Short mmCIF file of C-alpha atoms in Angstrom, two decimals:
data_model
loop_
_atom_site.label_atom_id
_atom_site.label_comp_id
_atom_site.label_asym_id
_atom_site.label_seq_id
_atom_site.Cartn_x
_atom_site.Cartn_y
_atom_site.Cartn_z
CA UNK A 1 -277.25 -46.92 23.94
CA UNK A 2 -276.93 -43.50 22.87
CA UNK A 3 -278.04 -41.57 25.64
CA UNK A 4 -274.40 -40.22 26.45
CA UNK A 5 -274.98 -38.04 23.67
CA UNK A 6 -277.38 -36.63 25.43
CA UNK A 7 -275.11 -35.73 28.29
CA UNK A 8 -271.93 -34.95 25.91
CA UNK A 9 -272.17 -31.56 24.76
CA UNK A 10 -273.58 -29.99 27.94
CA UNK A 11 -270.64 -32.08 30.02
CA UNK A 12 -268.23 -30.21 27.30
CA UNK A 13 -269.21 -26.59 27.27
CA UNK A 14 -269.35 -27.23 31.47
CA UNK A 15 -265.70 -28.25 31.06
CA UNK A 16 -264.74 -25.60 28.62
CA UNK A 17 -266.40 -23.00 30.77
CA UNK A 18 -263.81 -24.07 33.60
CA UNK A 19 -261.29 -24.04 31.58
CA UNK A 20 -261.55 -20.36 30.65
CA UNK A 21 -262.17 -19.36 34.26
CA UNK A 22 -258.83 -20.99 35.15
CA UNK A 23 -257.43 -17.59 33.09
CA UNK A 24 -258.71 -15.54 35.36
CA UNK A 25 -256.90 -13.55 38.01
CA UNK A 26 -258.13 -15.25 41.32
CA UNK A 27 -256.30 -13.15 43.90
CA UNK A 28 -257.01 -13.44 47.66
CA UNK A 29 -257.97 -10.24 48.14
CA UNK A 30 -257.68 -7.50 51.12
CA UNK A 31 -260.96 -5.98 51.97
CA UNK A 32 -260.77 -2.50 53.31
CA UNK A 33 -264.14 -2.34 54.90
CA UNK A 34 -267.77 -3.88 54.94
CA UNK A 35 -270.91 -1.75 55.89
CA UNK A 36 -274.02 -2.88 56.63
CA UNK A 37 -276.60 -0.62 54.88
CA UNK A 38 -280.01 -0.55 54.92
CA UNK A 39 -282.42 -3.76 53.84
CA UNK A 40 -279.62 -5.86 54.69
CA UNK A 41 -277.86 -4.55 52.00
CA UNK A 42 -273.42 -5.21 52.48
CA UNK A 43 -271.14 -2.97 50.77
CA UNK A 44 -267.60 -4.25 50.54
CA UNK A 45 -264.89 -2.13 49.48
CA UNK A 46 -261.51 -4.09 48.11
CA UNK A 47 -258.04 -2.62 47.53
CA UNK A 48 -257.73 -3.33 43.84
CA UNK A 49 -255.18 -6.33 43.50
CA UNK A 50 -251.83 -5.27 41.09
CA UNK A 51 -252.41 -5.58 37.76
CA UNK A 52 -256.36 -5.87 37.92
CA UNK A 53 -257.69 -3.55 35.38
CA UNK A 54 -261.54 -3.57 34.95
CA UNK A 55 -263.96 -1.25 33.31
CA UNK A 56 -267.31 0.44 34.66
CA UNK A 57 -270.37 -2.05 34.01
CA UNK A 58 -267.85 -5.31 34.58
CA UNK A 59 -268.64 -7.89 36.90
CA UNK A 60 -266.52 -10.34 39.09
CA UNK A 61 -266.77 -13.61 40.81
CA UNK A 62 -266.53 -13.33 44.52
CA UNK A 63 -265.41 -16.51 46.64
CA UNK A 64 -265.26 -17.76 50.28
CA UNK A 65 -265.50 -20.79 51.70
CA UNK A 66 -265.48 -22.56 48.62
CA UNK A 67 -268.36 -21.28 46.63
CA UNK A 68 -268.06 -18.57 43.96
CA UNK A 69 -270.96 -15.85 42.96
CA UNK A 70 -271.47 -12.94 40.48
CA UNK A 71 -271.53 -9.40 41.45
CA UNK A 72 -271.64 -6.32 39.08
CA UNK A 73 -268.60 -3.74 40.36
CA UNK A 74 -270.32 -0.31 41.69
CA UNK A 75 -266.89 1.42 41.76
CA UNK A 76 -265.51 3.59 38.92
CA UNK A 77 -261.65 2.48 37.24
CA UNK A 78 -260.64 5.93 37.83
CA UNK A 79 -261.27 5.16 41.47
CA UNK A 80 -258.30 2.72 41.82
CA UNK A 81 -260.69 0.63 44.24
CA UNK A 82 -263.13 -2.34 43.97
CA UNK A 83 -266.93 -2.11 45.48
CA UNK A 84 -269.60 -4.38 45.62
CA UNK A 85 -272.73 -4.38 47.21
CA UNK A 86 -274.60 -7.31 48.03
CA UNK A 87 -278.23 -7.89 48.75
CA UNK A 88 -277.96 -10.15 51.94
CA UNK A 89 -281.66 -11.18 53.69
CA UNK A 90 -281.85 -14.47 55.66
CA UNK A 91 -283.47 -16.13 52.92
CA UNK A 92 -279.76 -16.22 50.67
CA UNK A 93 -277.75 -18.62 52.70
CA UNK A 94 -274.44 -17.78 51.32
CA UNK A 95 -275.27 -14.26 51.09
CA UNK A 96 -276.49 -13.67 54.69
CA UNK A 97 -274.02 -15.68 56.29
CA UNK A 98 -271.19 -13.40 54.42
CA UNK A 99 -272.74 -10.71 55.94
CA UNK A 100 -272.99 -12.21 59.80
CA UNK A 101 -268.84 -13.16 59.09
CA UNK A 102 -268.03 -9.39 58.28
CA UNK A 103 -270.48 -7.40 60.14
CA UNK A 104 -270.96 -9.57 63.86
CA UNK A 105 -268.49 -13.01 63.89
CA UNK A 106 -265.26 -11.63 62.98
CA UNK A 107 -265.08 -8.09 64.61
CA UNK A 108 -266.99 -10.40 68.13
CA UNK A 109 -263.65 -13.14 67.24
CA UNK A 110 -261.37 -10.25 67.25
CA UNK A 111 -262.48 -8.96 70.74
CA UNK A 112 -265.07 -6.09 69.48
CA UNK A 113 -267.48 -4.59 72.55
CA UNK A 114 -271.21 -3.10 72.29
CA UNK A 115 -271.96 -4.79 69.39
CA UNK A 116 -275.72 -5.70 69.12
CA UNK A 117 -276.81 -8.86 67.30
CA UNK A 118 -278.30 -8.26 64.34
CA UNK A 119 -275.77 -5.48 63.24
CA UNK A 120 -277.91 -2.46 62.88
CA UNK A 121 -277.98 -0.36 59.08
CA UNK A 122 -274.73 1.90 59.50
CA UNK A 123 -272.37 -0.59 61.12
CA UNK A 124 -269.16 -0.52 59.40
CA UNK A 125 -266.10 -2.68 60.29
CA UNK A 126 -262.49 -1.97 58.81
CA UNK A 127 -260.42 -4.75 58.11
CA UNK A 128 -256.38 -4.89 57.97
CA UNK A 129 -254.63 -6.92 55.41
CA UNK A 130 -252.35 -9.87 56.97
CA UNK A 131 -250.47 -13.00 55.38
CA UNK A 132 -250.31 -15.93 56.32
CA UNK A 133 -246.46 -17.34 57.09
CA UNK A 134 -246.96 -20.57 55.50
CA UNK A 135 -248.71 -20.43 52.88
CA UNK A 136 -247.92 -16.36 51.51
CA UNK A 137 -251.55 -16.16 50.98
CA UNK A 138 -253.61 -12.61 51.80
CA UNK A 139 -256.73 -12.70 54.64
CA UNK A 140 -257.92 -10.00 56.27
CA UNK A 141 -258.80 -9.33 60.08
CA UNK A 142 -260.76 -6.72 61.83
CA UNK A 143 -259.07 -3.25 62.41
CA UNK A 144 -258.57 -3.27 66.09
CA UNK A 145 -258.00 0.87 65.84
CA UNK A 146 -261.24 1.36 64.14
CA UNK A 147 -263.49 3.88 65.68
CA UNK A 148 -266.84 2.40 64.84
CA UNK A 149 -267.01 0.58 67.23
CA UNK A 150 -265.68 0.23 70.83
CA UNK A 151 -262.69 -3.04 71.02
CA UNK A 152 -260.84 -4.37 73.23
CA UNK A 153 -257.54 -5.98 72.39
CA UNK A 154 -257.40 -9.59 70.93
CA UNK A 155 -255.64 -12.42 72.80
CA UNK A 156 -254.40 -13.67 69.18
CA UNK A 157 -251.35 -12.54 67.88
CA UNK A 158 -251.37 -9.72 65.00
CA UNK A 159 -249.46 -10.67 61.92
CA UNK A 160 -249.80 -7.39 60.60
CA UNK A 161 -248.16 -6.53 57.33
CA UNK A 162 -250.31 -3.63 55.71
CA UNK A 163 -247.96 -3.40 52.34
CA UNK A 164 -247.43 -6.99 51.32
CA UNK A 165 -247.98 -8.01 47.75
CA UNK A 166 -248.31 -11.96 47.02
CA UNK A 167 -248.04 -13.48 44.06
CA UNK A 168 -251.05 -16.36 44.03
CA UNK A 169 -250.55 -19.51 41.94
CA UNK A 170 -253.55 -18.58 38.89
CA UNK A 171 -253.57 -22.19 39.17
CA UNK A 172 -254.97 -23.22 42.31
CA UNK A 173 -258.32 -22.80 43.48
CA UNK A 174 -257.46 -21.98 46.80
CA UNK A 175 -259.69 -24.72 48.38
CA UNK A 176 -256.63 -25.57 50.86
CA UNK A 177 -256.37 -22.76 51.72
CA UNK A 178 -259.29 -22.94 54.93
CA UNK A 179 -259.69 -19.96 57.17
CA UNK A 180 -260.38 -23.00 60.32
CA UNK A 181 -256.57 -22.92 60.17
CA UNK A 182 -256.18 -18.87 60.90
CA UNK A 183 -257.25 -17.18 63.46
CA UNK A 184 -260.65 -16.90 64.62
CA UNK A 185 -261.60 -13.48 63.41
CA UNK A 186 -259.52 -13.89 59.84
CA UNK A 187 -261.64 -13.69 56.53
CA UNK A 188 -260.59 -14.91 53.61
CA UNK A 189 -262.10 -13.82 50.61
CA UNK A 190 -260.70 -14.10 46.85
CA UNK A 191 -261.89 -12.36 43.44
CA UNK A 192 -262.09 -13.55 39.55
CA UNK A 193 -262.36 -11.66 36.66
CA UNK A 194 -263.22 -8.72 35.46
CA UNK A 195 -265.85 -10.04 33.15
CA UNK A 196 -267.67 -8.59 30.41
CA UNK A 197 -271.24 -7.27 30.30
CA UNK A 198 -272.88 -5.34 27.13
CA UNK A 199 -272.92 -2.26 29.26
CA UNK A 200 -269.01 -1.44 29.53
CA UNK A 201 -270.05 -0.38 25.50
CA UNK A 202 -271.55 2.99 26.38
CA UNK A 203 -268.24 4.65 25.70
CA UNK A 204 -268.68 4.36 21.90
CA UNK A 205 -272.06 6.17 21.83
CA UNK A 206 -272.98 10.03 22.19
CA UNK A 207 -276.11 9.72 23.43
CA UNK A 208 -277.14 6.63 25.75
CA UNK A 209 -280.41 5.77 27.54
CA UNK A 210 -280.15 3.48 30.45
CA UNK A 211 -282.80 0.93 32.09
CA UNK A 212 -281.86 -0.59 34.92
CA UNK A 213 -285.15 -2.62 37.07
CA UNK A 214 -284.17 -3.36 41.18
CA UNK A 215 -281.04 -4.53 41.56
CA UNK A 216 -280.17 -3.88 37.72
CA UNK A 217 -279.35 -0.05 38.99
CA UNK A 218 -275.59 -1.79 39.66
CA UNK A 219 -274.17 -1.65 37.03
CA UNK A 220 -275.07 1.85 35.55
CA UNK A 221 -274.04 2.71 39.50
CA UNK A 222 -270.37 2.19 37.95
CA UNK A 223 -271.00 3.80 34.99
CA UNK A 224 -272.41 7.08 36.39
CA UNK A 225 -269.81 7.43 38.84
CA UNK A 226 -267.14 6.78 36.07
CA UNK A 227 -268.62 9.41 33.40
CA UNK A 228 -268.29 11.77 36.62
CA UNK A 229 -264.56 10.75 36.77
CA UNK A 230 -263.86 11.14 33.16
CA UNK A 231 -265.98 14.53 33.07
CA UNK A 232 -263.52 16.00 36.25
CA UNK A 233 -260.57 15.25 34.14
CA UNK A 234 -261.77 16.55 30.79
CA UNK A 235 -262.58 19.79 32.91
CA UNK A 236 -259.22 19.64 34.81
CA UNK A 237 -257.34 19.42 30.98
CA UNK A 238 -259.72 22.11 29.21
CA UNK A 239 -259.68 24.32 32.60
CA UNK A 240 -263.59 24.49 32.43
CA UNK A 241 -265.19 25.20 35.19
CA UNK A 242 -268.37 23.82 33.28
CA UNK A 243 -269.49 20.16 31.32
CA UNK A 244 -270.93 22.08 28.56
CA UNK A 245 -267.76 23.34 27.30
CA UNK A 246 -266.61 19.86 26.50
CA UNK A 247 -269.90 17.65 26.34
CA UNK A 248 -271.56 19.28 22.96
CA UNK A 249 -270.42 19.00 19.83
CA UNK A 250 -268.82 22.38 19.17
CA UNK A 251 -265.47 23.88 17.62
CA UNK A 252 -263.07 25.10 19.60
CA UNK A 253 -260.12 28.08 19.50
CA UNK A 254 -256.76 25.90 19.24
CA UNK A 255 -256.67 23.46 16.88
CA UNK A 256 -254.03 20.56 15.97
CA UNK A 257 -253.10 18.51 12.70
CA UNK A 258 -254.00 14.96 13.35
CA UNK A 259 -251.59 12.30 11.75
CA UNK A 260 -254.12 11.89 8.38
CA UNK A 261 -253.58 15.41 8.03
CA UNK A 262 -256.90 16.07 9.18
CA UNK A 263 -257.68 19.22 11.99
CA UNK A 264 -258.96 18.23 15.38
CA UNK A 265 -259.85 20.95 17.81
CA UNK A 266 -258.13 20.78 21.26
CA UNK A 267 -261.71 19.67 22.35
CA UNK A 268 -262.25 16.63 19.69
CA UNK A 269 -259.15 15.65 20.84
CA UNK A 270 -259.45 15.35 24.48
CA UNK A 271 -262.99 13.47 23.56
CA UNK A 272 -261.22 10.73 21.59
CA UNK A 273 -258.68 10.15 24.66
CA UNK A 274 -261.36 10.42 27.28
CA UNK A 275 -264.80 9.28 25.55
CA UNK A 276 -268.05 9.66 27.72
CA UNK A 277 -272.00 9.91 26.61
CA UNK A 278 -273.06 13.86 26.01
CA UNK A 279 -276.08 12.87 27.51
CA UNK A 280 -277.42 10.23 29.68
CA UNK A 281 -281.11 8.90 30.06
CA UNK A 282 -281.52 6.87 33.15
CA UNK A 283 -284.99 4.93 33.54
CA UNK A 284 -285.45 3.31 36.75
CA UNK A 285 -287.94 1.11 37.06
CA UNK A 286 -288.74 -0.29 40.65
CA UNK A 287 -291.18 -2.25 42.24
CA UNK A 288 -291.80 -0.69 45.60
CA UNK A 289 -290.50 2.12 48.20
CA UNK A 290 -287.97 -0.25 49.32
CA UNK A 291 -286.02 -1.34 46.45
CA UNK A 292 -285.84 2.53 45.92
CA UNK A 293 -284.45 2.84 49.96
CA UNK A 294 -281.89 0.77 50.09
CA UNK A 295 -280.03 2.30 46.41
CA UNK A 296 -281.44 5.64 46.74
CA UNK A 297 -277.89 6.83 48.54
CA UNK A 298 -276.00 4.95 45.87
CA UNK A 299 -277.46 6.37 43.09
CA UNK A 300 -277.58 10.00 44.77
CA UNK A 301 -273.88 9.82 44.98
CA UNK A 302 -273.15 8.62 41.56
CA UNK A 303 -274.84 11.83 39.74
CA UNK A 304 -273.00 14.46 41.87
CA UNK A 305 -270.00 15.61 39.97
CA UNK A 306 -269.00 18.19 36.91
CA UNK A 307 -270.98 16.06 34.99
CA UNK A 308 -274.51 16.13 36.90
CA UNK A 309 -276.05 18.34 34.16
CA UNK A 310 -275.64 16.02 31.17
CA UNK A 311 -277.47 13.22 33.34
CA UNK A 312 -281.37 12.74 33.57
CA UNK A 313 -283.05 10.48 35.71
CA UNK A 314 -286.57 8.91 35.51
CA UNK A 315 -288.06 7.01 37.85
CA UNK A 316 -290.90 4.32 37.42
CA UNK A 317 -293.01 2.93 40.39
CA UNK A 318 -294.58 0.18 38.83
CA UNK A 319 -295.81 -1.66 41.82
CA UNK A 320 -298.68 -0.63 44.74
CA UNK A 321 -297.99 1.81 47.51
CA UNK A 322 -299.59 4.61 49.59
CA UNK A 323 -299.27 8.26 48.68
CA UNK A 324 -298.38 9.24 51.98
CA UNK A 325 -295.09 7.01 52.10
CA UNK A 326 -293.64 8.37 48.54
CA UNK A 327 -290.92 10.59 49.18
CA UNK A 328 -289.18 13.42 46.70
CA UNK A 329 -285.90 11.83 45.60
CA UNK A 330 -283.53 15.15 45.25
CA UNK A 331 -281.36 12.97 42.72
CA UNK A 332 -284.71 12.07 40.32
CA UNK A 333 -286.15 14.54 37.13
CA UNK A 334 -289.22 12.90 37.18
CA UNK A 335 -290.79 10.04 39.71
CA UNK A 336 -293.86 8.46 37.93
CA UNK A 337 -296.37 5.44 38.96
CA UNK A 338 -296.93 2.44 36.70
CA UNK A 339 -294.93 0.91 34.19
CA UNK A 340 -293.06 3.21 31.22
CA UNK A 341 -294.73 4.03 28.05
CA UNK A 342 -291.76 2.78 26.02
CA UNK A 343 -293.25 4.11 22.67
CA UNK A 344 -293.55 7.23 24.30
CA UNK A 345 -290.02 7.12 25.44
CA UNK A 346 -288.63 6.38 22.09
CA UNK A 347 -290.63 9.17 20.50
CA UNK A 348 -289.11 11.79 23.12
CA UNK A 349 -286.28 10.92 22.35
CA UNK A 350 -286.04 10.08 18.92
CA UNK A 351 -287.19 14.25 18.65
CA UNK A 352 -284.84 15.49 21.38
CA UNK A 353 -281.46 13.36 18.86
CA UNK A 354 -283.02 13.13 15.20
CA UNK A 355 -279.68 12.77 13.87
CA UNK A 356 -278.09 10.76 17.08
CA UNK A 357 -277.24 7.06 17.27
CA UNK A 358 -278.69 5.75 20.54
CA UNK A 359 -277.08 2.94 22.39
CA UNK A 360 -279.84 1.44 24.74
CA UNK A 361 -278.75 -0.81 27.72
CA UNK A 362 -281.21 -2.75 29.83
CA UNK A 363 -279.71 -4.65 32.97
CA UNK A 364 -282.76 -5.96 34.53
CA UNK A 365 -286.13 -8.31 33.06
CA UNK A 366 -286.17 -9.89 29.80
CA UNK A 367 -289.54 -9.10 29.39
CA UNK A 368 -288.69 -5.12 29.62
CA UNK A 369 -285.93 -6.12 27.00
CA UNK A 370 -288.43 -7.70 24.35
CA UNK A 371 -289.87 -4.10 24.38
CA UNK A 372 -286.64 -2.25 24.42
CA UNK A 373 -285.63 -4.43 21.38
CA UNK A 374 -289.08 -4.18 19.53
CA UNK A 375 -289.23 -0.29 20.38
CA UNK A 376 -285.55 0.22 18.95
CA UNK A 377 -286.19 -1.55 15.77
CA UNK A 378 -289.35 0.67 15.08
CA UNK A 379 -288.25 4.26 16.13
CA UNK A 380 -284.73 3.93 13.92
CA UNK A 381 -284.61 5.51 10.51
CA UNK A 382 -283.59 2.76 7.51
CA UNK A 383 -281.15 5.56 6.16
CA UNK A 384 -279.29 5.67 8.88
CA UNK A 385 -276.00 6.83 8.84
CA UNK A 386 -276.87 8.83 5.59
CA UNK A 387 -279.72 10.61 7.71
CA UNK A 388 -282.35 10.18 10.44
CA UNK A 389 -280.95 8.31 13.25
CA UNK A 390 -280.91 4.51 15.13
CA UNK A 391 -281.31 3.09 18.25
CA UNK A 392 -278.41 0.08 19.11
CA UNK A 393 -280.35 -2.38 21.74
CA UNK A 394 -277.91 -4.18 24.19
CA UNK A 395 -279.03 -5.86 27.22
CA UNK A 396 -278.11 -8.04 30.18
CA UNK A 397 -280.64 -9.84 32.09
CA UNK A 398 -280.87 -10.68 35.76
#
């Protein structure tokens, strides 16, 4: 008789979780383009929707054809674009048969020549931004100009109308709204969030080590290529031509009166509008060769910038492979084989920042994290703040 209790409290927090998604933007989206990179491996790049604000180590819901799914953003804010990027073998269903729409149904719909089946690692489609007359909702359809690939023109109709902005109803879930009733090459695709993730809190620490396993690397993706953004503009203000100028803890010539009465260098100021990490400690740790392939140009990209100096990079290869198939990664400090010492991490760095406070992020195992956690809790000084220093743990597991 009372087995409904049972059933009532999950049933509710289901409910409530619904309810707070409703809040949500849920835009239909435009995608600007969708490459097919290596691994099967889809990067999709999304003009960001008005009034979508996010920040680097968010995530957001993507949806199409009914079903919604996570994915941590890759691009920077200060980019003023979305990215994603999807790992998409045959054995996801939804996944892989995203990446067949974008890469080989849609452009072959819209009347696209000499392209093979599977899409080889490199093919990249661009898509247009149309609306549909009815309904005032966004899809998107292949770029017939692109250059990719060779096209010839579509026997459907073009609705073409690059610089509309629709309002979407937050309210509906856009389940009417069926791409079987638009053309045969139209996609539509529709995003919710930004949501939150412990990482997006490495702005209120000096000194941050990161530890990212497989596909964790996503997230700190964002954040690398963001602290590279916010580094370009604190050297485009100070009129540096180098990091170190503004990244250390140093006084500077001109000097202000801050409303406590207080002086602030021109430098502390321009750190408290644009905060960043003076130094960043990146562990990898990855299982084989080919998780490192197919985020190894991702990653690369992320560390060049004004700020490439402030960032180091470790690299873990914790799984079995042949000498003679390990490359030198040009974007790595150090490559290593087996799993991370994590005392001996802790102790390095506890000595290079004895008087730092260290915020650790883990995106990746929660075994790893159970380490992390019992690592930060040993190396941190009880008289912190007064002296020594303390290591903050924050993780989010995949």
């Amino acid at each position: 008789a009372r087995l409904w209790i049972w059933f009532f409290f999950p049933v509710l927090f289901v409910i409530v979780d619904r309810l707070i998604l409703t809040q949500h933007q849920r835009p239909f989206s435009r995608l600007i383009c969708a490459e097919l990179l290596p691994f099967d491996v889809l990067h999709l790049k999304f003009e960001l929707p008005e009034g979508f604000s996010y920040q680097a180590g968010q995530y957001v819901l993507l949806g199409w054809r009914g079903e919604w799914h996570p994915f941590t953003l890759t691009s920077a804010p200060e980019e003023r674009v979305l990215t994603v990027h999807i790992r998409a073998p045959d054995s996801l269903d939804w996944c892989s048969a995203l990446r067949r729409r974008l890469t080989y149904e849609a452009p072959v719909a819209a009347g696209f020549t000499k392209i093979e089946y599977p899409p080889k690692a490199g093919t990249t489609i661009r898509y247009v931004k149309c609306i549909d007359l009815q309904t005032k909702r966004v899809y998107s359809r292949p770029d017939p100009s692109s250059t990719t690939l060779s096209v010839t023109p579509s026997s459907q109709p073009r609705k073409n109308s690059h610089d509309v902005v629709v309002d979407v109803d937050p309210d509906d879930d856009g389940c009417s709204f069926s791409e079987n009733a638009l053309p045969g090459d139209a996609v539509v695709l529709q995003l919710s969030g930004p949501f939150g993730a412990p990482a997006q809190q490495v702005w209120e620490y000096e000194t941050i080590l990161v530890v990212g396993s497989g596909i964790g690397v996503t997230p700190f993706v964002s954040i690398l290529r963001s602290v590279q953004q916010r580094a370009a503009h604190r050297t485009a203000i100070l009129g540096s031509t180098s990091t170190s100028a503004f990244a250390k803890r140093r006084p500077a010539r001109d000097t202000v009166h801050s409303s406590n009465g207080a002086v602030k260098s021109r430098e502390e100021l321009i750190r408290d509008v644009i905060p960043m990490p003076s130094r960043v400690h990146f562990v990898w740790v990855v299982r084989d060769q080919r998780e490192v392939d197919w985020f190894y140009g991702l990653l690369s990209e992320a560390i060049r910038g004004p700020a490439k100096d402030i960032v180091e990079i470790n690299m873990f290869l914790t799984g079995e492979i042949e000498l003679s198939k390990v490359r030198r990664l040009d974007c790595t400090n150090k490559q290593f084989f087996g799993r991370p010492n994590w005392g001996r991490v802790f102790s390095q760095l506890k000595s290079e920042h004895p008087e730092d406070h260290v915020g650790v992020f883990l995106c990746g195992s929660p075994e790893i994290g159970v380490q992390l956690a019992r690592q930060s809790q040993i190396h941190s000084d009880p008289t912190f703040p007064k002296a020594g220093m303390k290591f903050s743990f924050h993780k989010e597991n995949f």
